Amino acid sequence: MMKVKIERIVDEALDIRSFRLVRSDGQPLDAYEPGAHVDLTGPTGVTRQYSLCSPPQDCRAYLVAVKKEAQSRGGSAALHEVEEGMELEMGAPRNLFRLDPTATEHVLCAAGIGVTPLLSMAYRLTETGQPWRLHYFARSPQYAAFAQLLASTFAGHVQFHYGVEPGDLDAALSECLNQAGSAAHVYTCGPAPFMNKVVEVAARSRSDDAIHLEHFQADPAANAGPSGGFEVELASSGVVLQVPANASLVDVLQAHGCDIDTECREGICGTCIVEVLDGVPEHRDNCLSNKEKASNKQICACVSRAVSARLVLDI
């Protein structure tokens, strides 16, 4: 974690503020790949993950945007109370939502605050000259963050969709995707029901490999199932550990002295991903892609468990 100073705060939309962050020591920040996020610790000590939405090659400052959630648990509400000049703690960028380098065309589908990681993608796609289009869904213009920036900087690439009712979303998304070629990759971020619909519509015309998404919140249903016990074997030592039904895999590993970092403990940030050498994980996270889950080569240790009786981990 590093100390960063809030250089500027801007009200981007109703209940959405952007924060321009610079290093407190005056040094440049690292360049990052579009779609990356950082861990940001607010004044109350609560750490949350926020997507970077500044130009990825600009090392002078990072830009994040925070929506004040009605049911905030202390993260977004606290950041909406900070002032310019205050210091926060921030981690290095991590990326689980990259642009696919093999894609020849890109369709970005955002809803509400979900536009943030797609904004950094827009900067990169404009820079490289690849064909792309952003479809931004919001209740009304007052809820659309960065609307003026999108309309000016990326004119001709952005289409706004205001007030689309849930029952009309399928048809609207179908029209959006039909505008692009069938080989275009689709990227989506926003509330879970919106992303689920984007995935559903996109899957009618393209493979899972061409559909990319990032979650802001854990899926409660994913962790509501039964949690049986299982064994984990540490490949480096051959030690076998028992993971009881009432304990998480990461807690057992840390108790044994394994150096496994954690942040969200909800399966959305990807900090605690561990390589799997043998066995079948029961994936309960929202950070690995469908392709990564199907390969069973990784496990998100904070929430996921095991289908097989034992997992062999690359630890």
PDB file of N, CA and C in Angstrom, residues 209-258:
ATOM      1  N   ASP A 209     -15.600 -17.378 -24.612  1.00  0.00           N
ATOM      2  CA  ASP A 209     -14.286 -16.733 -24.674  1.00  0.00           C
ATOM      3  C   ASP A 209     -14.380 -15.294 -25.152  1.00  0.00           C
ATOM      4  N   ALA A 210     -15.476 -14.943 -25.810  1.00  0.00           N
ATOM      5  CA  ALA A 210     -15.621 -13.602 -26.367  1.00  0.00           C
ATOM      6  C   ALA A 210     -16.459 -12.686 -25.486  1.00  0.00           C
ATOM      7  N   ILE A 211     -16.810 -13.154 -24.280  1.00  0.00           N
ATOM      8  CA  ILE A 211     -17.643 -12.376 -23.360  1.00  0.00           C
ATOM      9  C   ILE A 211     -16.861 -12.152 -22.069  1.00  0.00           C
ATOM     10  N   HIS A 212     -16.679 -10.909 -21.692  1.00  0.00           N
ATOM     11  CA  HIS A 212     -15.843 -10.560 -20.540  1.00  0.00           C
ATOM     12  C   HIS A 212     -16.632  -9.649 -19.600  1.00  0.00           C
ATOM     13  N   LEU A 213     -16.484  -9.871 -18.287  1.00  0.00           N
ATOM     14  CA  LEU A 213     -17.218  -9.054 -17.326  1.00  0.00           C
ATOM     15  C   LEU A 213     -16.450  -8.912 -16.023  1.00  0.00           C
ATOM     16  N   GLU A 214     -16.826  -7.893 -15.275  1.00  0.00           N
ATOM     17  CA  GLU A 214     -16.242  -7.674 -13.951  1.00  0.00           C
ATOM     18  C   GLU A 214     -17.357  -7.371 -12.965  1.00  0.00           C
ATOM     19  N   HIS A 215     -17.285  -8.018 -11.804  1.00  0.00           N
ATOM     20  CA  HIS A 215     -18.295  -7.833 -10.768  1.00  0.00           C
ATOM     21  C   HIS A 215     -17.804  -6.844  -9.710  1.00  0.00           C
ATOM     22  N   PHE A 216     -18.722  -6.047  -9.183  1.00  0.00           N
ATOM     23  CA  PHE A 216     -18.425  -5.160  -8.056  1.00  0.00           C
ATOM     24  C   PHE A 216     -18.813  -5.792  -6.723  1.00  0.00           C
ATOM     25  N   GLN A 217     -19.767  -6.709  -6.764  1.00  0.00           N
ATOM     26  CA  GLN A 217     -20.265  -7.320  -5.535  1.00  0.00           C
ATOM     27  C   GLN A 217     -20.303  -8.829  -5.678  1.00  0.00           C
ATOM     28  N   ALA A 218     -20.202  -9.517  -4.549  1.00  0.00           N
ATOM     29  CA  ALA A 218     -20.278 -10.967  -4.554  1.00  0.00           C
ATOM     30  C   ALA A 218     -21.712 -11.419  -4.833  1.00  0.00           C
ATOM     31  N   ASP A 219     -21.834 -12.624  -5.365  1.00  0.00           N
ATOM     32  CA  ASP A 219     -23.139 -13.224  -5.621  1.00  0.00           C
ATOM     33  C   ASP A 219     -23.558 -14.006  -4.379  1.00  0.00           C
ATOM     34  N   PRO A 220     -24.549 -13.538  -3.625  1.00  0.00           N
ATOM     35  CA  PRO A 220     -24.945 -14.241  -2.396  1.00  0.00           C
ATOM     36  C   PRO A 220     -25.332 -15.689  -2.647  1.00  0.00           C
ATOM     37  N   ALA A 221     -25.943 -15.970  -3.794  1.00  0.00           N
ATOM     38  CA  ALA A 221     -26.386 -17.333  -4.091  1.00  0.00           C
ATOM     39  C   ALA A 221     -25.213 -18.291  -4.228  1.00  0.00           C
ATOM     40  N   ALA A 222     -24.061 -17.772  -4.692  1.00  0.00           N
ATOM     41  CA  ALA A 222     -22.903 -18.636  -4.905  1.00  0.00           C
ATOM     42  C   ALA A 222     -22.383 -19.221  -3.602  1.00  0.00           C
ATOM     43  N   ASN A 223     -22.575 -18.507  -2.500  1.00  0.00           N
ATOM     44  CA  ASN A 223     -22.059 -18.968  -1.213  1.00  0.00           C
ATOM     45  C   ASN A 223     -23.153 -19.489  -0.287  1.00  0.00           C
ATOM     46  N   ALA A 224     -24.336 -19.689  -0.851  1.00  0.00           N
ATOM     47  CA  ALA A 224     -25.458 -20.133  -0.024  1.00  0.00           C
ATOM     48  C   ALA A 224     -25.584 -21.650   0.032  1.00  0.00           C
ATOM     49  N   GLY A 225     -24.808 -22.364  -0.789  1.00  0.00           N
ATOM     50  CA  GLY A 225     -24.911 -23.821  -0.834  1.00  0.00           C
ATOM     51  C   GLY A 225     -24.230 -24.483   0.340  1.00  0.00           C
ATOM     52  N   PRO A 226     -24.388 -25.796   0.455  1.00  0.00           N
ATOM     53  CA  PRO A 226     -23.734 -26.535   1.546  1.00  0.00           C
ATOM     54  C   PRO A 226     -22.222 -26.469   1.433  1.00  0.00           C
ATOM     55  N   SER A 227     -21.556 -26.447   2.571  1.00  0.00           N
ATOM     56  CA  SER A 227     -20.098 -26.338   2.610  1.00  0.00           C
ATOM     57  C   SER A 227     -19.503 -27.537   3.325  1.00  0.00           C
ATOM     58  N   GLY A 228     -19.269 -28.597   2.575  1.00  0.00           N
ATOM     59  CA  GLY A 228     -18.659 -29.783   3.169  1.00  0.00           C
ATOM     60  C   GLY A 228     -17.167 -29.608   3.359  1.00  0.00           C
ATOM     61  N   GLY A 229     -16.576 -30.444   4.217  1.00  0.00           N
ATOM     62  CA  GLY A 229     -15.141 -30.411   4.434  1.00  0.00           C
ATOM     63  C   GLY A 229     -14.390 -31.093   3.304  1.00  0.00           C
ATOM     64  N   PHE A 230     -13.099 -30.787   3.168  1.00  0.00           N
ATOM     65  CA  PHE A 230     -12.249 -31.420   2.163  1.00  0.00           C
ATOM     66  C   PHE A 230     -10.794 -31.292   2.589  1.00  0.00           C
ATOM     67  N   GLU A 231      -9.905 -31.920   1.823  1.00  0.00           N
ATOM     68  CA  GLU A 231      -8.480 -31.883   2.127  1.00  0.00           C
ATOM     69  C   GLU A 231      -7.737 -31.054   1.087  1.00  0.00           C
ATOM     70  N   VAL A 232      -6.652 -30.412   1.522  1.00  0.00           N
ATOM     71  CA  VAL A 232      -5.748 -29.752   0.583  1.00  0.00           C
ATOM     72  C   VAL A 232      -4.336 -30.257   0.849  1.00  0.00           C
ATOM     73  N   GLU A 233      -3.637 -30.570  -0.223  1.00  0.00           N
ATOM     74  CA  GLU A 233      -2.249 -30.992  -0.132  1.00  0.00           C
ATOM     75  C   GLU A 233      -1.359 -29.880  -0.658  1.00  0.00           C
ATOM     76  N   LEU A 234      -0.329 -29.519   0.088  1.00  0.00           N
ATOM     77  CA  LEU A 234       0.620 -28.500  -0.328  1.00  0.00           C
ATOM     78  C   LEU A 234       1.724 -29.179  -1.121  1.00  0.00           C
ATOM     79  N   ALA A 235       1.819 -28.870  -2.404  1.00  0.00           N
ATOM     80  CA  ALA A 235       2.708 -29.611  -3.288  1.00  0.00           C
ATOM     81  C   ALA A 235       4.172 -29.518  -2.876  1.00  0.00           C
ATOM     82  N   SER A 236       4.586 -28.382  -2.332  1.00  0.00           N
ATOM     83  CA  SER A 236       6.003 -28.204  -2.008  1.00  0.00           C
ATOM     84  C   SER A 236       6.467 -29.080  -0.859  1.00  0.00           C
ATOM     85  N   SER A 237       5.561 -29.411   0.054  1.00  0.00           N
ATOM     86  CA  SER A 237       5.951 -30.177   1.245  1.00  0.00           C
ATOM     87  C   SER A 237       5.232 -31.508   1.377  1.00  0.00           C
ATOM     88  N   GLY A 238       4.135 -31.699   0.650  1.00  0.00           N
ATOM     89  CA  GLY A 238       3.347 -32.914   0.784  1.00  0.00           C
ATOM     90  C   GLY A 238       2.431 -32.907   1.991  1.00  0.00           C
ATOM     91  N   VAL A 239       2.437 -31.823   2.753  1.00  0.00           N
ATOM     92  CA  VAL A 239       1.578 -31.718   3.933  1.00  0.00           C
ATOM     93  C   VAL A 239       0.116 -31.682   3.489  1.00  0.00           C
ATOM     94  N   VAL A 240      -0.730 -32.440   4.201  1.00  0.00           N
ATOM     95  CA  VAL A 240      -2.165 -32.466   3.911  1.00  0.00           C
ATOM     96  C   VAL A 240      -2.902 -31.786   5.057  1.00  0.00           C
ATOM     97  N   LEU A 241      -3.737 -30.799   4.707  1.00  0.00           N
ATOM     98  CA  LEU A 241      -4.501 -30.043   5.688  1.00  0.00           C
ATOM     99  C   LEU A 241      -5.980 -30.347   5.538  1.00  0.00           C
ATOM    100  N   GLN A 242      -6.687 -30.336   6.639  1.00  0.00           N
ATOM    101  CA  GLN A 242      -8.134 -30.524   6.640  1.00  0.00           C
ATOM    102  C   GLN A 242      -8.826 -29.169   6.623  1.00  0.00           C
ATOM    103  N   VAL A 243      -9.768 -28.997   5.709  1.00  0.00           N
ATOM    104  CA  VAL A 243     -10.580 -27.782   5.664  1.00  0.00           C
ATOM    105  C   VAL A 243     -11.981 -28.139   6.144  1.00  0.00           C
ATOM    106  N   PRO A 244     -12.321 -27.820   7.382  1.00  0.00           N
ATOM    107  CA  PRO A 244     -13.644 -28.177   7.915  1.00  0.00           C
ATOM    108  C   PRO A 244     -14.764 -27.430   7.186  1.00  0.00           C
ATOM    109  N   ALA A 245     -15.972 -27.916   7.392  1.00  0.00           N
ATOM    110  CA  ALA A 245     -17.142 -27.311   6.745  1.00  0.00           C
ATOM    111  C   ALA A 245     -17.345 -25.860   7.180  1.00  0.00           C
ATOM    112  N   ASN A 246     -16.920 -25.526   8.383  1.00  0.00           N
ATOM    113  CA  ASN A 246     -17.174 -24.179   8.908  1.00  0.00           C
ATOM    114  C   ASN A 246     -15.970 -23.256   8.758  1.00  0.00           C
ATOM    115  N   ALA A 247     -14.993 -23.624   7.937  1.00  0.00           N
ATOM    116  CA  ALA A 247     -13.797 -22.798   7.763  1.00  0.00           C
ATOM    117  C   ALA A 247     -13.537 -22.567   6.276  1.00  0.00           C
ATOM    118  N   SER A 248     -12.940 -21.429   5.957  1.00  0.00           N
ATOM    119  CA  SER A 248     -12.585 -21.155   4.571  1.00  0.00           C
ATOM    120  C   SER A 248     -11.208 -21.730   4.265  1.00  0.00           C
ATOM    121  N   LEU A 249     -10.972 -21.982   2.994  1.00  0.00           N
ATOM    122  CA  LEU A 249      -9.678 -22.508   2.570  1.00  0.00           C
ATOM    123  C   LEU A 249      -8.559 -21.542   2.930  1.00  0.00           C
ATOM    124  N   VAL A 250      -8.755 -20.260   2.699  1.00  0.00           N
ATOM    125  CA  VAL A 250      -7.686 -19.300   2.956  1.00  0.00           C
ATOM    126  C   VAL A 250      -7.370 -19.207   4.441  1.00  0.00           C
ATOM    127  N   ASP A 251      -8.370 -19.335   5.318  1.00  0.00           N
ATOM    128  CA  ASP A 251      -8.106 -19.296   6.761  1.00  0.00           C
ATOM    129  C   ASP A 251      -7.244 -20.480   7.191  1.00  0.00           C
ATOM    130  N   VAL A 252      -7.538 -21.649   6.635  1.00  0.00           N
ATOM    131  CA  VAL A 252      -6.748 -22.843   6.964  1.00  0.00           C
ATOM    132  C   VAL A 252      -5.310 -22.682   6.472  1.00  0.00           C
ATOM    133  N   LEU A 253      -5.145 -22.172   5.254  1.00  0.00           N
ATOM    134  CA  LEU A 253      -3.801 -21.979   4.713  1.00  0.00           C
ATOM    135  C   LEU A 253      -3.012 -20.959   5.520  1.00  0.00           C
ATOM    136  N   GLN A 254      -3.642 -19.852   5.868  1.00  0.00           N
ATOM    137  CA  GLN A 254      -2.946 -18.836   6.652  1.00  0.00           C
ATOM    138  C   GLN A 254      -2.595 -19.330   8.041  1.00  0.00           C
ATOM    139  N   ALA A 255      -3.478 -20.130   8.634  1.00  0.00           N
ATOM    140  CA  ALA A 255      -3.205 -20.677   9.964  1.00  0.00           C
ATOM    141  C   ALA A 255      -2.008 -21.621   9.942  1.00  0.00           C
ATOM    142  N   HIS A 256      -1.749 -22.217   8.783  1.00  0.00           N
ATOM    143  CA  HIS A 256      -0.595 -23.117   8.633  1.00  0.00           C
ATOM    144  C   HIS A 256       0.669 -22.350   8.252  1.00  0.00           C
ATOM    145  N   GLY A 257       0.576 -21.040   8.123  1.00  0.00           N
ATOM    146  CA  GLY A 257       1.752 -20.233   7.819  1.00  0.00           C
ATOM    147  C   GLY A 257       1.937 -19.918   6.354  1.00  0.00           C
ATOM    148  N   CYS A 258       0.965 -20.277   5.504  1.00  0.00           N
ATOM    149  CA  CYS A 258       1.063 -19.952   4.076  1.00  0.00           C
ATOM    150  C   CYS A 258       0.807 -18.463   3.860  1.00  0.00           C
TER     151      CYS A 258
END
